[in-house]
Coordinates of C-alpha atoms and ligand atoms in Angstrom, one line a residue:
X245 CA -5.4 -19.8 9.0
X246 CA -7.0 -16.5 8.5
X247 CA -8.0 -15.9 4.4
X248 CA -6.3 -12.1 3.7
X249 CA -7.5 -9.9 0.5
X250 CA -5.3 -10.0 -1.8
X251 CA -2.1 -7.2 -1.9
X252 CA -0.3 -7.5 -5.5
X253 CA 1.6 -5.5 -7.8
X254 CA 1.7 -6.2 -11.6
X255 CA 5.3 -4.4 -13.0
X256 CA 3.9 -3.5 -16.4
X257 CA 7.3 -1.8 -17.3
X258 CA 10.7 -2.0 -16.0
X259 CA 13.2 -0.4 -18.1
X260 CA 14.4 3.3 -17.7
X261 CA 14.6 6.5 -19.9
X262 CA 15.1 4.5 -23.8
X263 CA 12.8 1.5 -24.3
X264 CA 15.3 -1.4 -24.7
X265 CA 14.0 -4.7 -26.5
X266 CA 11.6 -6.6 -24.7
X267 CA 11.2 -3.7 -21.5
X268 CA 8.4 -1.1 -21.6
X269 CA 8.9 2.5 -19.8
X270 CA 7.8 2.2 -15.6
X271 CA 4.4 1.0 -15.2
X272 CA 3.1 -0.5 -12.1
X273 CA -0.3 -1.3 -10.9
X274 CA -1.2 -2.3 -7.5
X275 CA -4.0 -3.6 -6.1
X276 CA -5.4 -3.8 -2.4
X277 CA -8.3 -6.2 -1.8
X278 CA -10.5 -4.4 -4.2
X279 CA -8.9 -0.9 -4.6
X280 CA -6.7 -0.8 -8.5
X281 CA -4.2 1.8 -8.4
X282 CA -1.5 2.7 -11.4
X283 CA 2.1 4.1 -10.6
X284 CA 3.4 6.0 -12.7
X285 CA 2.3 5.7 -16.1
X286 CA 4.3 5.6 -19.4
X287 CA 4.4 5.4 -23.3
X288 CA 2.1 2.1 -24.0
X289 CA 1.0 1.5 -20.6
X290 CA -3.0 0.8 -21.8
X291 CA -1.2 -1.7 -24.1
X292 CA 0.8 -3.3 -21.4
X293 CA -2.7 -3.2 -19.3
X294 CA -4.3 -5.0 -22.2
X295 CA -1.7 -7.6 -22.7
X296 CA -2.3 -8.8 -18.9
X297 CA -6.5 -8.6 -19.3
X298 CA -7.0 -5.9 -16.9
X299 CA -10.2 -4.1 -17.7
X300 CA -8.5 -0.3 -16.6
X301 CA -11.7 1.5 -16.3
X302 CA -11.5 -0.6 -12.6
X303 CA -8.5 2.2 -12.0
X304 CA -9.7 4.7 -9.2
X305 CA -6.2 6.9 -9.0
X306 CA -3.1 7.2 -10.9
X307 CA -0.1 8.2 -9.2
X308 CA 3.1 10.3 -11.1
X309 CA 6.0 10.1 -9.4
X310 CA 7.7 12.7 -11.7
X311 CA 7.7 14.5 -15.2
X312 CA 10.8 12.6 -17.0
X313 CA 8.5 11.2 -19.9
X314 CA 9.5 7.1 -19.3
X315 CA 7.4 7.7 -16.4
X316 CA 4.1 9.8 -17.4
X317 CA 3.9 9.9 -21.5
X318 CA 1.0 7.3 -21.2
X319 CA -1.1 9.2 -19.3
X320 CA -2.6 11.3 -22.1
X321 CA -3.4 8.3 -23.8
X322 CA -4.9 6.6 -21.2
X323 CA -7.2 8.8 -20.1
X324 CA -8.5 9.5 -23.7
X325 CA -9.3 5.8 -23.9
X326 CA -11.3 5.7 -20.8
X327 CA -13.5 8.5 -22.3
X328 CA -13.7 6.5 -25.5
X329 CA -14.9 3.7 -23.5
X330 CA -17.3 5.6 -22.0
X331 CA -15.8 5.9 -18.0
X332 CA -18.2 7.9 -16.2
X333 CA -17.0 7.4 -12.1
X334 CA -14.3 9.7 -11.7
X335 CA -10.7 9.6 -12.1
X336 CA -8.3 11.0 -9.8
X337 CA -4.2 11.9 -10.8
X338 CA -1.9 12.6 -8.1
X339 CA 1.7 14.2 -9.1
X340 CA 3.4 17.4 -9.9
X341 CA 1.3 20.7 -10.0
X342 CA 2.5 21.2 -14.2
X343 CA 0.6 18.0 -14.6
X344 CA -2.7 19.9 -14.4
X345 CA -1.5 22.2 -17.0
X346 CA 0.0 19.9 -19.1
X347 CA -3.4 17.4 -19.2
X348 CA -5.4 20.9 -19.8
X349 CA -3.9 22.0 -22.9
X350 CA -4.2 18.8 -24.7
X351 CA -7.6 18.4 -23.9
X352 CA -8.3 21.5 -24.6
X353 CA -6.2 21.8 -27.9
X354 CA -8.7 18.4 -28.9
X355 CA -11.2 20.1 -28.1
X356 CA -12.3 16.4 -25.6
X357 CA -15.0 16.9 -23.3
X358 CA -13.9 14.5 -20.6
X359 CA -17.4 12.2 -19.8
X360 CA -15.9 11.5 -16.2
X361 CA -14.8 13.6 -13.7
X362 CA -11.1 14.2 -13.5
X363 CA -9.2 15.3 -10.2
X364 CA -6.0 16.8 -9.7
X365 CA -4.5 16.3 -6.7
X366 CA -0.9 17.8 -6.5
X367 CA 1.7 16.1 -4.7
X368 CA 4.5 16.9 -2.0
X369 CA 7.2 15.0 -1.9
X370 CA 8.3 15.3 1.8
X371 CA 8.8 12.3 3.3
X372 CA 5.3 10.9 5.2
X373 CA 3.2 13.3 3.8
X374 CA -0.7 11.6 3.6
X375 CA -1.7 11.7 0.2
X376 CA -4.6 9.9 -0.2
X377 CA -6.7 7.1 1.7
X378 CA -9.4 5.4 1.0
X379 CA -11.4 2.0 2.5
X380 CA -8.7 -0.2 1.5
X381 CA -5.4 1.4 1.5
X382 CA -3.4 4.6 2.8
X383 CA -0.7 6.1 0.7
X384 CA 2.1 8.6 1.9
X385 CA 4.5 10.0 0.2
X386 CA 8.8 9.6 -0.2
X387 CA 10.9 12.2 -0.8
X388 CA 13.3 11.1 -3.9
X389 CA 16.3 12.4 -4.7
X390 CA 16.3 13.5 -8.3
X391 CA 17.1 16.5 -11.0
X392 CA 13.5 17.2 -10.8
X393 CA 11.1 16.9 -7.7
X394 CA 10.0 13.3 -7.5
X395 CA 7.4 11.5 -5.4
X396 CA 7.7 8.4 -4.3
X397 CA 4.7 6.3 -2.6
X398 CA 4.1 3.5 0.8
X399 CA 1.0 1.6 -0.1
X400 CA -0.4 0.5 3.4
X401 CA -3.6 -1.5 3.4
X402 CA -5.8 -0.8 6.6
X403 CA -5.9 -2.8 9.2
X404 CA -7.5 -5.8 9.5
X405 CA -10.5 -6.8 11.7
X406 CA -9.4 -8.7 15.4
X407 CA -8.6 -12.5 15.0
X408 CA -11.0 -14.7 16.9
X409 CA -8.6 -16.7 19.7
X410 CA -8.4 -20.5 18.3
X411 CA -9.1 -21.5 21.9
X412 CA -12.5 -19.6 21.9
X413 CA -13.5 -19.2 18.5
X414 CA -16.2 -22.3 19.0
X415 CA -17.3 -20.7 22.3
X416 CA -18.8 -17.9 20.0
X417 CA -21.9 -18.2 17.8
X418 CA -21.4 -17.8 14.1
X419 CA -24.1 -15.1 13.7
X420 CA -22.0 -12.6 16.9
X421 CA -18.9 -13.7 15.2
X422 CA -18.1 -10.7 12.7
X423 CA -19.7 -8.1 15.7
X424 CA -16.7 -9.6 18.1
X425 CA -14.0 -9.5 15.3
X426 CA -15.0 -5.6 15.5
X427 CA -14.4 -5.2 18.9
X428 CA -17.7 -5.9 20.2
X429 CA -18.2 -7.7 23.7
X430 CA -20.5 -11.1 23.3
X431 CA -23.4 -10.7 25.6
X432 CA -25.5 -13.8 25.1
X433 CA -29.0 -14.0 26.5
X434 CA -29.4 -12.9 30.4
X435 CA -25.7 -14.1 31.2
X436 CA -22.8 -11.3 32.0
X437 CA -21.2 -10.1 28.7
X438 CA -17.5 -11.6 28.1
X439 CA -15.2 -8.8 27.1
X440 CA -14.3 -8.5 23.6
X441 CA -10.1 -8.8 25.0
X442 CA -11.1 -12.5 25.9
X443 CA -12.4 -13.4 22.7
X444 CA -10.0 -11.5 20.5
X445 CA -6.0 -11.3 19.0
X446 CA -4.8 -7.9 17.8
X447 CA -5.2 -7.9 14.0
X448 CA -2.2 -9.2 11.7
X449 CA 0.3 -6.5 10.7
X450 CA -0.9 -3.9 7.9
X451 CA 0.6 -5.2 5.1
X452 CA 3.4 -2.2 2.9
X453 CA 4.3 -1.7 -0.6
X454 CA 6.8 0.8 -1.6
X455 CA 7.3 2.7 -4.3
X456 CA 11.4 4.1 -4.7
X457 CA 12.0 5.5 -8.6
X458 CA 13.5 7.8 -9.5
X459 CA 16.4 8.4 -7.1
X460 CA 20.1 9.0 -6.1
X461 CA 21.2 6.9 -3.1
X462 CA 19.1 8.6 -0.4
X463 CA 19.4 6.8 3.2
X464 CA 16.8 9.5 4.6
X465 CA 14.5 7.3 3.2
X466 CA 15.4 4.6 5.8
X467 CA 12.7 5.6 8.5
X468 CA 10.3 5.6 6.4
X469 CA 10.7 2.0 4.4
X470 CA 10.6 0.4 7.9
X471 CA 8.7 -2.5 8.6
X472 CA 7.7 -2.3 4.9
X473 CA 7.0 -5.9 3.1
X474 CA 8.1 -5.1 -0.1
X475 CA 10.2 -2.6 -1.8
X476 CA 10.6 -1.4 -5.5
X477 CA 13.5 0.7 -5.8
X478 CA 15.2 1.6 -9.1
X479 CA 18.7 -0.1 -10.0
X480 CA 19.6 1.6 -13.1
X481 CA 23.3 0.7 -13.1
X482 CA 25.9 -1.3 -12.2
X483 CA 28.8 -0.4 -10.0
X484 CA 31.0 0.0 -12.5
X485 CA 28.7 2.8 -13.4
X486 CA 28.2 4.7 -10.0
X487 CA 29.8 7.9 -11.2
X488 CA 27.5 8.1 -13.9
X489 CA 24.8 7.4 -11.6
X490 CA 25.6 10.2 -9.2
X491 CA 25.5 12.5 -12.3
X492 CA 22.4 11.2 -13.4
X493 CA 20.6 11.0 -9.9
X494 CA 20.0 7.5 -10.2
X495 CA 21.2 4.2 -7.8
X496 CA 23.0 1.0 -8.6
X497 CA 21.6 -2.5 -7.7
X498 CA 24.0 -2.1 -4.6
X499 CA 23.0 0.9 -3.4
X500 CA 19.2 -0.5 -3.6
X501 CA 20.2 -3.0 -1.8
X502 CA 22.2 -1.2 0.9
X503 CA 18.5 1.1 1.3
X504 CA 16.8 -2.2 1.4
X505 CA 18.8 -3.9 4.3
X506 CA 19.3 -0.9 6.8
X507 CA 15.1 -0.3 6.6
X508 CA 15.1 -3.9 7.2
X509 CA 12.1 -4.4 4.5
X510 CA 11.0 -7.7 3.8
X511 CA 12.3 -8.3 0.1
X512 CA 13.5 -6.0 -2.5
X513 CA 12.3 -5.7 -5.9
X514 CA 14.8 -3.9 -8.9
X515 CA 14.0 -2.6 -11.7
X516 CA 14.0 0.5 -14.1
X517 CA 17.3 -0.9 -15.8
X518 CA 19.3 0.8 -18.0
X519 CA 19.2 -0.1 -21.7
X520 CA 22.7 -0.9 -21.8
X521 CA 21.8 -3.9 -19.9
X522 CA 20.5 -6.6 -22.0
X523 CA 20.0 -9.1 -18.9
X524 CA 19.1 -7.4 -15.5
X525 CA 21.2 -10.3 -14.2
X526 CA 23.9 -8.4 -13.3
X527 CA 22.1 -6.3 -11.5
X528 CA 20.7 -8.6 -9.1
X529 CA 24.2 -10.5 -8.6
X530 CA 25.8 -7.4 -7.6
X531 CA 22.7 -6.8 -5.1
X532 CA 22.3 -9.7 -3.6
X533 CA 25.8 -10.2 -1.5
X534 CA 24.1 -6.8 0.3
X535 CA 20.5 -7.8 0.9
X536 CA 19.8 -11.8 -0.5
X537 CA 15.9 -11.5 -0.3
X538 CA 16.5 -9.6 -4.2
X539 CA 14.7 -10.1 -6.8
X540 CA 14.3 -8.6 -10.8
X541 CA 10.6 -7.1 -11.9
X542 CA 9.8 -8.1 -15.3
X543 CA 7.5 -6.9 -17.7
X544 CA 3.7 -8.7 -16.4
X545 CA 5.7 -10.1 -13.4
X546 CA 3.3 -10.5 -10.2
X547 CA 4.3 -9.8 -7.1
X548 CA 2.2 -10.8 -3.8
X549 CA 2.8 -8.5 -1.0
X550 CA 3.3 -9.6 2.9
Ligands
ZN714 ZN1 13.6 10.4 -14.0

């Protein structure tokens, strides 16, 4: 068995546009081995970050998908905490270019004299675009299809080392072992070296998270979800609702669904439900006759990815 780092996402809020009872507006945070990363970001998400323990100074970016409020109205009070706090590594916020203005004028207005350095990184939602990478995770971006430009995001964790063959792992001293699981060739005293592709496996498949809210019923997606472990993608209605949906530039659990089988993703993950919805149940019976491997987000629900 080889021990992997852990790939999770924590769905801090999962209702959409009115906070219902019990739901909080979109939320997520995702972490890759030690990487902690917050999608999207709304009203109360430092309280929904304190209800689960998580210290949220250990956040290095924050990614908006979009500037509908349920999904960014946090963010001014977040980042004032972590300068009350006393954050000092930086901060960086990728999302809509009037997000830069919009974070400006209100710490300007309060006269706040950020003690950390804030970056602004302005996204593009076209579909692939690389949008930021760092030593544990790659993220590009999806093109949603909604009444204002909306990002959505593919978490990709960088490959692994090479796997040591069982058959010739004990062949190999422990102190050359890590050196060969980076592609090195074992050379072991005066003796011809072996080379590293008689020692080695490919690494396991980069594990993929995606991120799919908000957004009409968009199969251009589809080449991009592929091979992706897990997807979130919004359910806002029923059925019975789908003209209201089209209107509204949202999806139904089915059309989720219908996204999630023809990428062929691992499992599906709803949410951003509709108030009128008291139990997401009937979201997820209406999905799963489409794609079975469906499942509801909750609010503190953790997920484990690949
Ligand atoms: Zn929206």
């Amino acid at each position: 068995m080889h021990q992997r780092p852990p790939f999770t996402l924590i769905t801090l809020g999962t209702g959409a546009a009115l906070p219902a009872r019990g739901r909080y507006p979109t939320a997520q945070l995702v972490q890759v081995s030690g990487g902690c990363y917050l999608v999207d970001c709304g009203e109360g998400t430092q309280e929904r970050l304190r209800a689960i323990g998580f210290n949220f100074q250990r956040i290095s970016d924050i990614f908006i998908s979009h500037l509908h409020g349920d999904h960014f109205l946090g963010l001014m009070g977040l980042i004032s905490s972590m300068h009350l706090m006393g954050r000092q590594q930086p901060l960086t916020i990728h999302g809509p270019k009037e997000l830069q203005e919009i974070i400006g004028v209100q710490l300007r207005a309060s006269a706040t004299y950020l003690r950390y350095p804030l970056h602004m990184r302005v996204t593009t939602p076209v579909n692939g675009t690389l949008l930021m990478e760092d030593e544990h995770v790659v993220v590009t971006a999806l093109e949603l299809q909604h009444r204002i430009p909306c990002t959505g995001f593919v978490f990709r964790e960088r490959p692994g080392p090479l796997l040591l063959r069982p058959d010739r792992v004990s062949s190999i001293p422990k102190f050359r072992r890590n050196a060969v699981k980076m592609g090195e060739d074992l050379r072991l005293g005066d003796s011809e070296p072996i080379p590293n592709a008689e020692l080695t496996l490919p690494p396991l498949p980069a594990r993929a998270y995606a991120y799919c809210s908000d957004t009409a019923y968009a199969p251009s997606l589809i080449p991009y979800l592929k091979g992706v472990d897990l997807l979130y993608h919004e359910a806002t209605f029923t059925t019975a609702m789908a003209a209201r949906a089209k209107e509204t530039m949202h999806s139904t659990a089915e059309q989720a669904a219908m996204i999630a089988r023809d990428a062929g993703v691992g499992r599906l993950l709803l949410g951003h439900f509709s108030s009128r919805y008291k139990h997401a149940e009937v979201l997820l019976e209406e999905a799963r006759p489409v794609f079975l491997n469906t499942e509801l987000s909750y609010e503190g629900g953790v997920f484990h990815i690949g």
